[in-house]
PDB file of C-alpha atoms (C1' of nucleotides) in Angstrom:
ATOM      1  CA  MET A   1     -60.089  48.663  -5.876  1.00  0.00           C
ATOM      2  CA  ASN A   2     -57.321  46.435  -8.002  1.00  0.00           C
ATOM      3  CA  ASP A   3     -60.157  43.902  -8.499  1.00  0.00           C
ATOM      4  CA  ILE A   4     -57.887  42.468 -11.158  1.00  0.00           C
ATOM      5  CA  VAL A   5     -55.707  40.898  -8.629  1.00  0.00           C
ATOM      6  CA  THR A   6     -58.572  38.852  -7.204  1.00  0.00           C
ATOM      7  CA  ASP A   7     -59.509  37.473 -10.560  1.00  0.00           C
ATOM      8  CA  CYS A   8     -56.391  36.761 -12.560  1.00  0.00           C
ATOM      9  CA  HIS A   9     -58.514  34.180 -14.485  1.00  0.00           C
ATOM     10  CA  GLY A  10     -60.850  36.594 -15.980  1.00  0.00           C
ATOM     11  CA  VAL A  11     -58.432  38.334 -17.955  1.00  0.00           C
ATOM     12  CA  LYS A  12     -59.175  37.010 -21.263  1.00  0.00           C
ATOM     13  CA  PRO A  13     -61.650  39.380 -22.605  1.00  0.00           C
ATOM     14  CA  LEU A  14     -59.410  42.000 -21.450  1.00  0.00           C
ATOM     15  CA  SER A  15     -56.525  40.559 -23.366  1.00  0.00           C
ATOM     16  CA  GLU A  16     -58.760  40.660 -26.605  1.00  0.00           C
ATOM     17  CA  ILE A  17     -59.097  44.403 -26.239  1.00  0.00           C
ATOM     18  CA  PHE A  18     -55.320  44.879 -25.677  1.00  0.00           C
ATOM     19  CA  LYS A  19     -54.731  42.530 -28.917  1.00  0.00           C
ATOM     20  CA  LEU A  20     -56.937  45.075 -30.849  1.00  0.00           C
ATOM     21  CA  LEU A  21     -54.895  48.001 -29.534  1.00  0.00           C
ATOM     22  CA  SER A  22     -51.523  46.351 -29.945  1.00  0.00           C
ATOM     23  CA  GLU A  23     -51.412  46.688 -33.662  1.00  0.00           C
ATOM     24  CA  PRO A  24     -50.084  50.355 -34.583  1.00  0.00           C
ATOM     25  CA  ASN A  25     -52.223  50.926 -37.598  1.00  0.00           C
ATOM     26  CA  ARG A  26     -55.205  49.974 -35.631  1.00  0.00           C
ATOM     27  CA  LEU A  27     -54.454  52.027 -32.626  1.00  0.00           C
ATOM     28  CA  ARG A  28     -53.562  55.006 -35.038  1.00  0.00           C
ATOM     29  CA  ILE A  29     -56.998  54.570 -36.728  1.00  0.00           C
ATOM     30  CA  LEU A  30     -58.858  54.620 -33.484  1.00  0.00           C
ATOM     31  CA  CYS A  31     -56.716  57.752 -32.389  1.00  0.00           C
ATOM     32  CA  GLY A  32     -57.764  59.275 -35.434  1.00  0.00           C
ATOM     33  CA  LEU A  33     -61.248  58.854 -34.583  1.00  0.00           C
ATOM     34  CA  GLY A  34     -61.020  60.769 -31.514  1.00  0.00           C
ATOM     35  CA  MET A  35     -61.975  64.323 -32.676  1.00  0.00           C
ATOM     36  CA  GLU A  36     -64.808  63.271 -34.727  1.00  0.00           C
ATOM     37  CA  CYS A  37     -66.293  60.736 -36.725  1.00  0.00           C
ATOM     38  CA  GLN A  38     -64.610  59.752 -40.051  1.00  0.00           C
ATOM     39  CA  SER A  39     -65.732  57.984 -43.214  1.00  0.00           C
ATOM     40  CA  VAL A  40     -63.503  55.178 -44.360  1.00  0.00           C
ATOM     41  CA  GLY A  41     -62.214  57.080 -47.404  1.00  0.00           C
ATOM     42  CA  SER A  42     -61.031  59.666 -44.742  1.00  0.00           C
ATOM     43  CA  VAL A  43     -59.239  57.136 -42.816  1.00  0.00           C
ATOM     44  CA  VAL A  44     -57.520  55.594 -45.599  1.00  0.00           C
ATOM     45  CA  GLU A  45     -56.154  59.165 -46.538  1.00  0.00           C
ATOM     46  CA  GLU A  46     -55.123  60.137 -43.301  1.00  0.00           C
ATOM     47  CA  THR A  47     -53.313  56.753 -42.461  1.00  0.00           C
ATOM     48  CA  GLY A  48     -52.069  56.004 -45.879  1.00  0.00           C
ATOM     49  CA  LEU A  49     -53.279  52.376 -45.548  1.00  0.00           C
ATOM     50  CA  SER A  50     -55.140  50.598 -48.327  1.00  0.00           C
ATOM     51  CA  GLN A  51     -58.849  50.868 -48.210  1.00  0.00           C
ATOM     52  CA  THR A  52     -59.041  46.970 -47.992  1.00  0.00           C
ATOM     53  CA  ASN A  53     -56.705  47.241 -45.073  1.00  0.00           C
ATOM     54  CA  VAL A  54     -58.462  49.772 -43.230  1.00  0.00           C
ATOM     55  CA  SER A  55     -62.037  48.138 -43.752  1.00  0.00           C
ATOM     56  CA  PHE A  56     -60.348  45.077 -42.375  1.00  0.00           C
ATOM     57  CA  HIS A  57     -59.120  46.884 -39.148  1.00  0.00           C
ATOM     58  CA  LEU A  58     -62.444  48.471 -38.937  1.00  0.00           C
ATOM     59  CA  ARG A  59     -64.309  45.484 -39.025  1.00  0.00           C
ATOM     60  CA  LEU A  60     -62.265  44.313 -35.875  1.00  0.00           C
ATOM     61  CA  LEU A  61     -62.874  47.172 -33.953  1.00  0.00           C
ATOM     62  CA  ARG A  62     -66.519  47.391 -34.899  1.00  0.00           C
ATOM     63  CA  GLU A  63     -67.074  43.596 -33.890  1.00  0.00           C
ATOM     64  CA  ALA A  64     -65.542  44.534 -30.577  1.00  0.00           C
ATOM     65  CA  GLY A  65     -67.700  47.671 -30.171  1.00  0.00           C
ATOM     66  CA  LEU A  66     -64.720  49.747 -29.936  1.00  0.00           C
ATOM     67  CA  VAL A  67     -66.039  51.896 -32.889  1.00  0.00           C
ATOM     68  CA  ARG A  68     -69.765  52.209 -34.501  1.00  0.00           C
ATOM     69  CA  PRO A  69     -70.484  52.685 -37.988  1.00  0.00           C
ATOM     70  CA  GLU A  70     -72.853  55.034 -39.038  1.00  0.00           C
ATOM     71  CA  LYS A  71     -74.353  55.300 -42.535  1.00  0.00           C
ATOM     72  CA  ARG A  72     -74.362  58.561 -44.445  1.00  0.00           C
ATOM     73  CA  GLY A  73     -75.657  58.099 -47.983  1.00  0.00           C
ATOM     74  CA  ALA A  74     -73.252  56.156 -49.844  1.00  0.00           C
ATOM     75  CA  PHE A  75     -70.589  56.626 -47.044  1.00  0.00           C
ATOM     76  CA  VAL A  76     -69.995  54.892 -43.725  1.00  0.00           C
ATOM     77  CA  TYR A  77     -68.594  57.115 -40.877  1.00  0.00           C
ATOM     78  CA  TYR A  78     -66.917  55.313 -37.912  1.00  0.00           C
ATOM     79  CA  CYS A  79     -67.183  57.056 -34.458  1.00  0.00           C
ATOM     80  CA  LEU A  80     -66.172  56.154 -30.926  1.00  0.00           C
ATOM     81  CA  PRO A  81     -69.214  55.374 -28.937  1.00  0.00           C
ATOM     82  CA  ASP A  82     -67.318  56.411 -25.828  1.00  0.00           C
ATOM     83  CA  GLN A  83     -64.682  58.856 -25.687  1.00  0.00           C
ATOM     84  CA  LYS A  84     -63.627  57.604 -22.392  1.00  0.00           C
ATOM     85  CA  ILE A  85     -61.241  55.349 -24.404  1.00  0.00           C
ATOM     86  CA  LEU A  86     -59.103  58.357 -25.240  1.00  0.00           C
ATOM     87  CA  ALA A  87     -58.712  59.078 -21.644  1.00  0.00           C
ATOM     88  CA  LEU A  88     -57.715  55.705 -20.791  1.00  0.00           C
ATOM     89  CA  LEU A  89     -55.135  55.517 -23.858  1.00  0.00           C
ATOM     90  CA  ASP A  90     -53.852  58.673 -22.359  1.00  0.00           C
ATOM     91  CA  ASP A  91     -53.548  57.584 -18.749  1.00  0.00           C
ATOM     92  CA  PHE A  92     -51.650  54.465 -20.158  1.00  0.00           C
ATOM     93  CA  ARG A  93     -49.368  56.301 -22.493  1.00  0.00           C
ATOM     94  CA  ALA A  94     -48.567  58.846 -19.494  1.00  0.00           C
ATOM     95  CA  TRP A  95     -47.644  55.582 -17.355  1.00  0.00           C
ATOM     96  CA  ALA A  96     -45.555  53.970 -20.070  1.00  0.00           C
ATOM     97  CA  GLU A  97     -43.394  56.783 -20.416  1.00  0.00           C
ATOM     98  CA  THR A  98     -42.398  56.617 -16.726  1.00  0.00           C
ATOM     99  CA  LEU A  99     -41.172  52.795 -17.394  1.00  0.00           C
ATOM    100  CA  GLU A 100     -37.657  52.522 -16.879  1.00  0.00           C
ATOM    101  CA  LYS A 101     -36.291  49.868 -19.080  1.00  0.00           C
ATOM    102  CA  PRO A 102     -33.530  47.556 -17.498  1.00  0.00           C
ATOM    103  CA  ALA A 103     -29.992  48.382 -18.579  1.00  0.00           C
ATOM    104  CA  THR A 104     -29.324  46.142 -21.961  1.00  0.00           C
ATOM    105  CA  HIS A 105     -25.880  44.878 -20.748  1.00  0.00           C
ATOM    106  CA  LYS A 106     -23.320  45.080 -23.177  1.00  0.00           C
ATOM    107  CA  LYS A 107     -19.749  44.052 -22.773  1.00  0.00           C
ATOM    108  CA  ALA A 108     -17.283  46.616 -22.829  1.00  0.00           C
ATOM    109  CA  SER A 109     -15.287  45.704 -25.737  1.00  0.00           C
TER     110      SER A 109
ATOM    111  CA  MET B   1     -56.178  66.247 -22.143  1.00  0.00           C
ATOM    112  CA  ASN B   2     -56.565  63.431 -24.697  1.00  0.00           C
ATOM    113  CA  ASP B   3     -53.075  64.664 -26.261  1.00  0.00           C
ATOM    114  CA  ILE B   4     -53.406  61.225 -27.801  1.00  0.00           C
ATOM    115  CA  VAL B   5     -55.503  62.481 -30.557  1.00  0.00           C
ATOM    116  CA  THR B   6     -53.084  65.221 -31.334  1.00  0.00           C
ATOM    117  CA  ASP B   7     -50.419  62.745 -31.990  1.00  0.00           C
ATOM    118  CA  CYS B   8     -51.671  59.637 -33.692  1.00  0.00           C
ATOM    119  CA  HIS B   9     -48.271  58.773 -34.969  1.00  0.00           C
ATOM    120  CA  GLY B  10     -46.668  58.296 -31.580  1.00  0.00           C
ATOM    121  CA  VAL B  11     -48.657  55.424 -30.813  1.00  0.00           C
ATOM    122  CA  LYS B  12     -45.838  52.779 -31.659  1.00  0.00           C
ATOM    123  CA  PRO B  13     -44.530  52.384 -28.162  1.00  0.00           C
ATOM    124  CA  LEU B  14     -47.829  52.148 -26.683  1.00  0.00           C
ATOM    125  CA  SER B  15     -48.874  49.652 -29.026  1.00  0.00           C
ATOM    126  CA  GLU B  16     -46.025  47.671 -28.003  1.00  0.00           C
ATOM    127  CA  ILE B  17     -47.077  47.746 -24.266  1.00  0.00           C
ATOM    128  CA  PHE B  18     -50.449  46.539 -25.551  1.00  0.00           C
ATOM    129  CA  LYS B  19     -48.945  43.653 -27.375  1.00  0.00           C
ATOM    130  CA  LEU B  20     -47.452  42.605 -24.132  1.00  0.00           C
ATOM    131  CA  LEU B  21     -50.809  42.486 -22.381  1.00  0.00           C
ATOM    132  CA  SER B  22     -52.677  41.085 -25.167  1.00  0.00           C
ATOM    133  CA  GLU B  23     -51.106  37.721 -24.348  1.00  0.00           C
ATOM    134  CA  PRO B  24     -53.624  36.304 -21.979  1.00  0.00           C
ATOM    135  CA  ASN B  25     -51.141  34.148 -20.040  1.00  0.00           C
ATOM    136  CA  ARG B  26     -48.594  37.185 -19.810  1.00  0.00           C
ATOM    137  CA  LEU B  27     -51.619  39.232 -18.481  1.00  0.00           C
ATOM    138  CA  ARG B  28     -52.172  36.560 -15.828  1.00  0.00           C
ATOM    139  CA  ILE B  29     -48.811  36.435 -14.630  1.00  0.00           C
ATOM    140  CA  LEU B  30     -48.413  40.177 -14.410  1.00  0.00           C
ATOM    141  CA  CYS B  31     -51.863  40.190 -12.597  1.00  0.00           C
ATOM    142  CA  GLY B  32     -50.667  37.369 -10.059  1.00  0.00           C
ATOM    143  CA  LEU B  33     -47.507  39.818  -9.134  1.00  0.00           C
ATOM    144  CA  GLY B  34     -50.108  42.265  -8.035  1.00  0.00           C
ATOM    145  CA  MET B  35     -50.149  41.398  -4.477  1.00  0.00           C
ATOM    146  CA  GLU B  36     -46.781  40.595  -4.063  1.00  0.00           C
ATOM    147  CA  CYS B  37     -43.717  39.805  -5.648  1.00  0.00           C
ATOM    148  CA  GLN B  38     -43.294  35.752  -6.749  1.00  0.00           C
ATOM    149  CA  SER B  39     -40.729  33.557  -7.598  1.00  0.00           C
ATOM    150  CA  VAL B  40     -40.805  31.779 -11.045  1.00  0.00           C
ATOM    151  CA  GLY B  41     -41.505  28.714  -9.349  1.00  0.00           C
ATOM    152  CA  SER B  42     -44.516  30.159  -7.710  1.00  0.00           C
ATOM    153  CA  VAL B  43     -45.738  31.679 -10.887  1.00  0.00           C
ATOM    154  CA  VAL B  44     -45.347  28.233 -12.631  1.00  0.00           C
ATOM    155  CA  GLU B  45     -47.261  26.583  -9.878  1.00  0.00           C
ATOM    156  CA  GLU B  46     -50.068  29.411  -9.873  1.00  0.00           C
ATOM    157  CA  THR B  47     -50.428  29.482 -13.721  1.00  0.00           C
ATOM    158  CA  GLY B  48     -50.049  25.791 -14.686  1.00  0.00           C
ATOM    159  CA  LEU B  49     -47.553  26.889 -17.524  1.00  0.00           C
ATOM    160  CA  SER B  50     -44.625  25.290 -18.071  1.00  0.00           C
ATOM    161  CA  GLN B  51     -41.313  26.607 -16.546  1.00  0.00           C
ATOM    162  CA  THR B  52     -39.713  27.510 -19.986  1.00  0.00           C
ATOM    163  CA  ASN B  53     -42.875  29.268 -21.084  1.00  0.00           C
ATOM    164  CA  VAL B  54     -43.075  31.172 -17.863  1.00  0.00           C
ATOM    165  CA  SER B  55     -39.480  32.333 -17.996  1.00  0.00           C
ATOM    166  CA  PHE B  56     -39.944  33.438 -21.723  1.00  0.00           C
ATOM    167  CA  HIS B  57     -43.069  35.582 -20.772  1.00  0.00           C
ATOM    168  CA  LEU B  58     -41.167  37.168 -17.878  1.00  0.00           C
ATOM    169  CA  ARG B  59     -38.299  38.107 -20.056  1.00  0.00           C
ATOM    170  CA  LEU B  60     -40.478  39.982 -22.427  1.00  0.00           C
ATOM    171  CA  LEU B  61     -42.173  41.620 -19.505  1.00  0.00           C
ATOM    172  CA  ARG B  62     -38.906  42.525 -17.788  1.00  0.00           C
ATOM    173  CA  GLU B  63     -37.324  43.697 -21.013  1.00  0.00           C
ATOM    174  CA  ALA B  64     -40.164  46.154 -21.298  1.00  0.00           C
ATOM    175  CA  GLY B  65     -39.779  47.229 -17.705  1.00  0.00           C
ATOM    176  CA  LEU B  66     -43.194  45.946 -16.813  1.00  0.00           C
ATOM    177  CA  VAL B  67     -41.875  43.560 -13.935  1.00  0.00           C
ATOM    178  CA  ARG B  68     -38.424  43.619 -12.216  1.00  0.00           C
ATOM    179  CA  PRO B  69     -36.493  40.853 -11.016  1.00  0.00           C
ATOM    180  CA  GLU B  70     -35.192  40.617  -7.512  1.00  0.00           C
ATOM    181  CA  LYS B  71     -32.489  37.890  -6.582  1.00  0.00           C
ATOM    182  CA  ARG B  72     -33.092  36.113  -3.399  1.00  0.00           C
ATOM    183  CA  GLY B  73     -30.458  33.187  -2.922  1.00  0.00           C
ATOM    184  CA  ALA B  74     -31.184  30.595  -5.459  1.00  0.00           C
ATOM    185  CA  PHE B  75     -34.599  32.165  -6.417  1.00  0.00           C
ATOM    186  CA  VAL B  76     -35.465  35.048  -8.597  1.00  0.00           C
ATOM    187  CA  TYR B  77     -38.676  37.102  -7.468  1.00  0.00           C
ATOM    188  CA  TYR B  78     -40.474  39.204  -9.797  1.00  0.00           C
ATOM    189  CA  CYS B  79     -42.214  42.359  -8.822  1.00  0.00           C
ATOM    190  CA  LEU B  80     -44.190  45.208 -10.104  1.00  0.00           C
ATOM    191  CA  PRO B  81     -41.921  48.262 -10.203  1.00  0.00           C
ATOM    192  CA  ASP B  82     -45.216  50.420 -10.087  1.00  0.00           C
ATOM    193  CA  GLN B  83     -48.364  49.132  -8.828  1.00  0.00           C
ATOM    194  CA  LYS B  84     -50.027  52.079 -10.864  1.00  0.00           C
ATOM    195  CA  ILE B  85     -50.596  49.434 -13.650  1.00  0.00           C
ATOM    196  CA  LEU B  86     -52.955  47.640 -11.734  1.00  0.00           C
ATOM    197  CA  ALA B  87     -55.267  50.598 -11.341  1.00  0.00           C
ATOM    198  CA  LEU B  88     -54.883  51.159 -15.300  1.00  0.00           C
ATOM    199  CA  LEU B  89     -55.987  47.597 -15.858  1.00  0.00           C
ATOM    200  CA  ASP B  90     -58.846  47.927 -13.579  1.00  0.00           C
ATOM    201  CA  ASP B  91     -60.043  50.966 -15.520  1.00  0.00           C
ATOM    202  CA  PHE B  92     -59.755  49.262 -18.478  1.00  0.00           C
ATOM    203  CA  ARG B  93     -61.583  46.358 -17.426  1.00  0.00           C
ATOM    204  CA  ALA B  94     -64.472  48.101 -16.255  1.00  0.00           C
ATOM    205  CA  TRP B  95     -64.570  50.079 -19.295  1.00  0.00           C
ATOM    206  CA  ALA B  96     -64.373  47.256 -21.439  1.00  0.00           C
ATOM    207  CA  GLU B  97     -67.519  45.764 -19.715  1.00  0.00           C
ATOM    208  CA  THR B  98     -69.407  48.710 -20.818  1.00  0.00           C
ATOM    209  CA  LEU B  99     -68.900  47.882 -24.396  1.00  0.00           C
ATOM    210  CA  GLU B 100     -71.855  46.987 -26.400  1.00  0.00           C
ATOM    211  CA  LYS B 101     -70.971  44.616 -28.872  1.00  0.00           C
ATOM    212  CA  PRO B 102     -73.100  44.814 -32.120  1.00  0.00           C
ATOM    213  CA  ALA B 103     -75.798  42.400 -32.822  1.00  0.00           C
ATOM    214  CA  THR B 104     -74.492  39.639 -34.914  1.00  0.00           C
ATOM    215  CA  HIS B 105     -77.064  39.443 -37.287  1.00  0.00           C
ATOM    216  CA  LYS B 106     -78.526  35.892 -38.009  1.00  0.00           C
ATOM    217  CA  LYS B 107     -81.381  35.252 -40.285  1.00  0.00           C
ATOM    218  CA  ALA B 108     -84.436  34.271 -38.825  1.00  0.00           C
ATOM    219  CA  SER B 109     -84.501  30.620 -39.868  1.00  0.00           C
TER     220      SER B 109
ATOM    221  C1'  DC C   1     -80.806  50.474 -65.526  1.00  0.00           C
ATOM    222  C1'  DA C   2     -75.764  51.324 -66.657  1.00  0.00           C
ATOM    223  C1'  DA C   3     -71.825  53.004 -64.684  1.00  0.00           C
ATOM    224  C1'  DT C   4     -69.342  54.522 -60.786  1.00  0.00           C
ATOM    225  C1'  DC C   5     -68.030  55.412 -56.290  1.00  0.00           C
ATOM    226  C1'  DA C   6     -67.616  54.082 -51.309  1.00  0.00           C
ATOM    227  C1'  DT C   7     -67.121  50.071 -48.550  1.00  0.00           C
ATOM    228  C1'  DA C   8     -67.073  45.158 -47.313  1.00  0.00           C
ATOM    229  C1'  DT C   9     -65.491  40.485 -47.954  1.00  0.00           C
ATOM    230  C1'  DA C  10     -62.595  36.029 -49.507  1.00  0.00           C
ATOM    231  C1'  DA C  11     -58.341  33.728 -50.289  1.00  0.00           C
ATOM    232  C1'  DG C  12     -53.651  33.618 -50.029  1.00  0.00           C
ATOM    233  C1'  DC C  13     -48.895  34.710 -48.621  1.00  0.00           C
ATOM    234  C1'  DG C  14     -45.139  35.971 -45.328  1.00  0.00           C
ATOM    235  C1'  DG C  15     -43.610  36.986 -41.241  1.00  0.00           C
ATOM    236  C1'  DA C  16     -44.392  37.342 -36.284  1.00  0.00           C
ATOM    237  C1'  DT C  17     -45.214  34.817 -31.999  1.00  0.00           C
ATOM    238  C1'  DA C  18     -46.366  31.241 -28.446  1.00  0.00           C
ATOM    239  C1'  DC C  19     -45.120  26.946 -26.982  1.00  0.00           C
ATOM    240  C1'  DT C  20     -42.075  22.827 -26.434  1.00  0.00           C
ATOM    241  C1'  DC C  21     -37.874  20.100 -26.177  1.00  0.00           C
ATOM    242  C1'  DA C  22     -33.327  20.114 -25.133  1.00  0.00           C
ATOM    243  C1'  DT C  23     -29.441  22.361 -22.856  1.00  0.00           C
ATOM    244  C1'  DA C  24     -26.899  25.857 -20.160  1.00  0.00           C
ATOM    245  C1'  DT C  25     -25.788  28.873 -16.063  1.00  0.00           C
ATOM    246  C1'  DG C  26     -25.647  29.727 -11.511  1.00  0.00           C
ATOM    247  C1'  DA C  27     -26.786  28.995  -6.481  1.00  0.00           C
ATOM    248  C1'  DA C  28     -27.384  25.874  -2.447  1.00  0.00           C
ATOM    249  C1'  DT C  29     -26.180  21.483  -0.083  1.00  0.00           C
ATOM    250  C1'  DG C  30     -24.147  17.300   0.992  1.00  0.00           C
TER     251       DG C  30
ATOM    252  C1'  DC D   1     -16.446  19.578  -5.714  1.00  0.00           C
ATOM    253  C1'  DA D   2     -20.243  16.987  -7.384  1.00  0.00           C
ATOM    254  C1'  DT D   3     -25.176  16.973  -7.206  1.00  0.00           C
ATOM    255  C1'  DT D   4     -29.452  19.028  -7.227  1.00  0.00           C
ATOM    256  C1'  DC D   5     -32.353  22.741  -7.417  1.00  0.00           C
ATOM    257  C1'  DA D   6     -34.058  27.275  -9.766  1.00  0.00           C
ATOM    258  C1'  DT D   7     -33.871  29.818 -13.634  1.00  0.00           C
ATOM    259  C1'  DA D   8     -32.573  31.109 -18.362  1.00  0.00           C
ATOM    260  C1'  DT D   9     -31.688  30.448 -23.088  1.00  0.00           C
ATOM    261  C1'  DG D  10     -31.713  28.411 -27.940  1.00  0.00           C
ATOM    262  C1'  DA D  11     -33.632  25.903 -31.693  1.00  0.00           C
ATOM    263  C1'  DG D  12     -37.464  23.969 -33.997  1.00  0.00           C
ATOM    264  C1'  DT D  13     -42.470  23.940 -34.972  1.00  0.00           C
ATOM    265  C1'  DA D  14     -47.408  25.131 -35.359  1.00  0.00           C
ATOM    266  C1'  DT D  15     -50.386  28.807 -35.549  1.00  0.00           C
ATOM    267  C1'  DC D  16     -52.052  33.239 -35.587  1.00  0.00           C
ATOM    268  C1'  DC D  17     -52.246  37.911 -37.810  1.00  0.00           C
ATOM    269  C1'  DG D  18     -51.742  41.611 -41.016  1.00  0.00           C
ATOM    270  C1'  DC D  19     -51.579  42.837 -45.654  1.00  0.00           C
ATOM    271  C1'  DT D  20     -52.298  42.354 -50.676  1.00  0.00           C
ATOM    272  C1'  DT D  21     -55.049  40.896 -54.826  1.00  0.00           C
ATOM    273  C1'  DA D  22     -59.286  39.959 -56.344  1.00  0.00           C
ATOM    274  C1'  DT D  23     -64.235  40.390 -56.235  1.00  0.00           C
ATOM    275  C1'  DA D  24     -68.690  41.452 -54.301  1.00  0.00           C
ATOM    276  C1'  DT D  25     -72.509  44.453 -52.283  1.00  0.00           C
ATOM    277  C1'  DG D  26     -74.803  48.725 -52.159  1.00  0.00           C
ATOM    278  C1'  DA D  27     -76.003  53.398 -52.939  1.00  0.00           C
ATOM    279  C1'  DT D  28     -75.436  57.377 -56.009  1.00  0.00           C
ATOM    280  C1'  DT D  29     -75.821  59.643 -60.813  1.00  0.00           C
ATOM    281  C1'  DG D  30     -76.603  60.104 -65.536  1.00  0.00           C
TER     282       DG D  30
END
DNA sequence: CAATCATATAAGCGGATACTCATATGAATG
DNA sequence: CATTCATATGAGTATCCGCTTATATGATTG
């Protein structure tokens, strides 16, 4: 296990995935697709973002294969091709909550 | 499980972690600390990055609690406070490799 | 087929960020 | 204590990225 330490040069593709997840709105969109596929309009409504902006984010996620579009009439529904990402995100969040940030030292005034 | 889908608004802190991991050099640095603590100079040597740049990245990682500094004489060694992140990164990478990117449609010429 | 609705794309702006150069701090060594 | 070594910080710059304002495509409906 932990093959990652044996090949620290192959982190580029992984970092690109993280870049996609590093944008709060994008992560929120992805997270919103967790329960079920959603149309673009539905995502717009749920997030409060502009339609243009949502389409833009969805495109990035789609091009990376993180979401999959599905045409239904005039609508396009976006789905998670693999629900496993939700578990991964949860694992990460659980771990993140255990992080102890260092004391920011302020001088006593 | 998958609490993340029940609270898509609390993704901000998680996205900040991902932002830290989204920079290839930063991820490479973190990855290099997997086996053992390393001094700044050692990281510089291993990555080929400038000392200033390494210090800059290490600061961000440190402030987030992802790495922990340890003074040893004139040197500062950086360590992973929690090796679990290596497993998480590996899980993510394994999953990322299963992603099917959509066919970029080119016209037949 | 004209109009409308759902979604996608293009161009541009403003802010964030990764990197460099210069410099500062702080420890070891003579 | 002066010099050197290890690391950290600050300012400046160039690039990237997210968002908006148009505009385009493509499907439905009358």
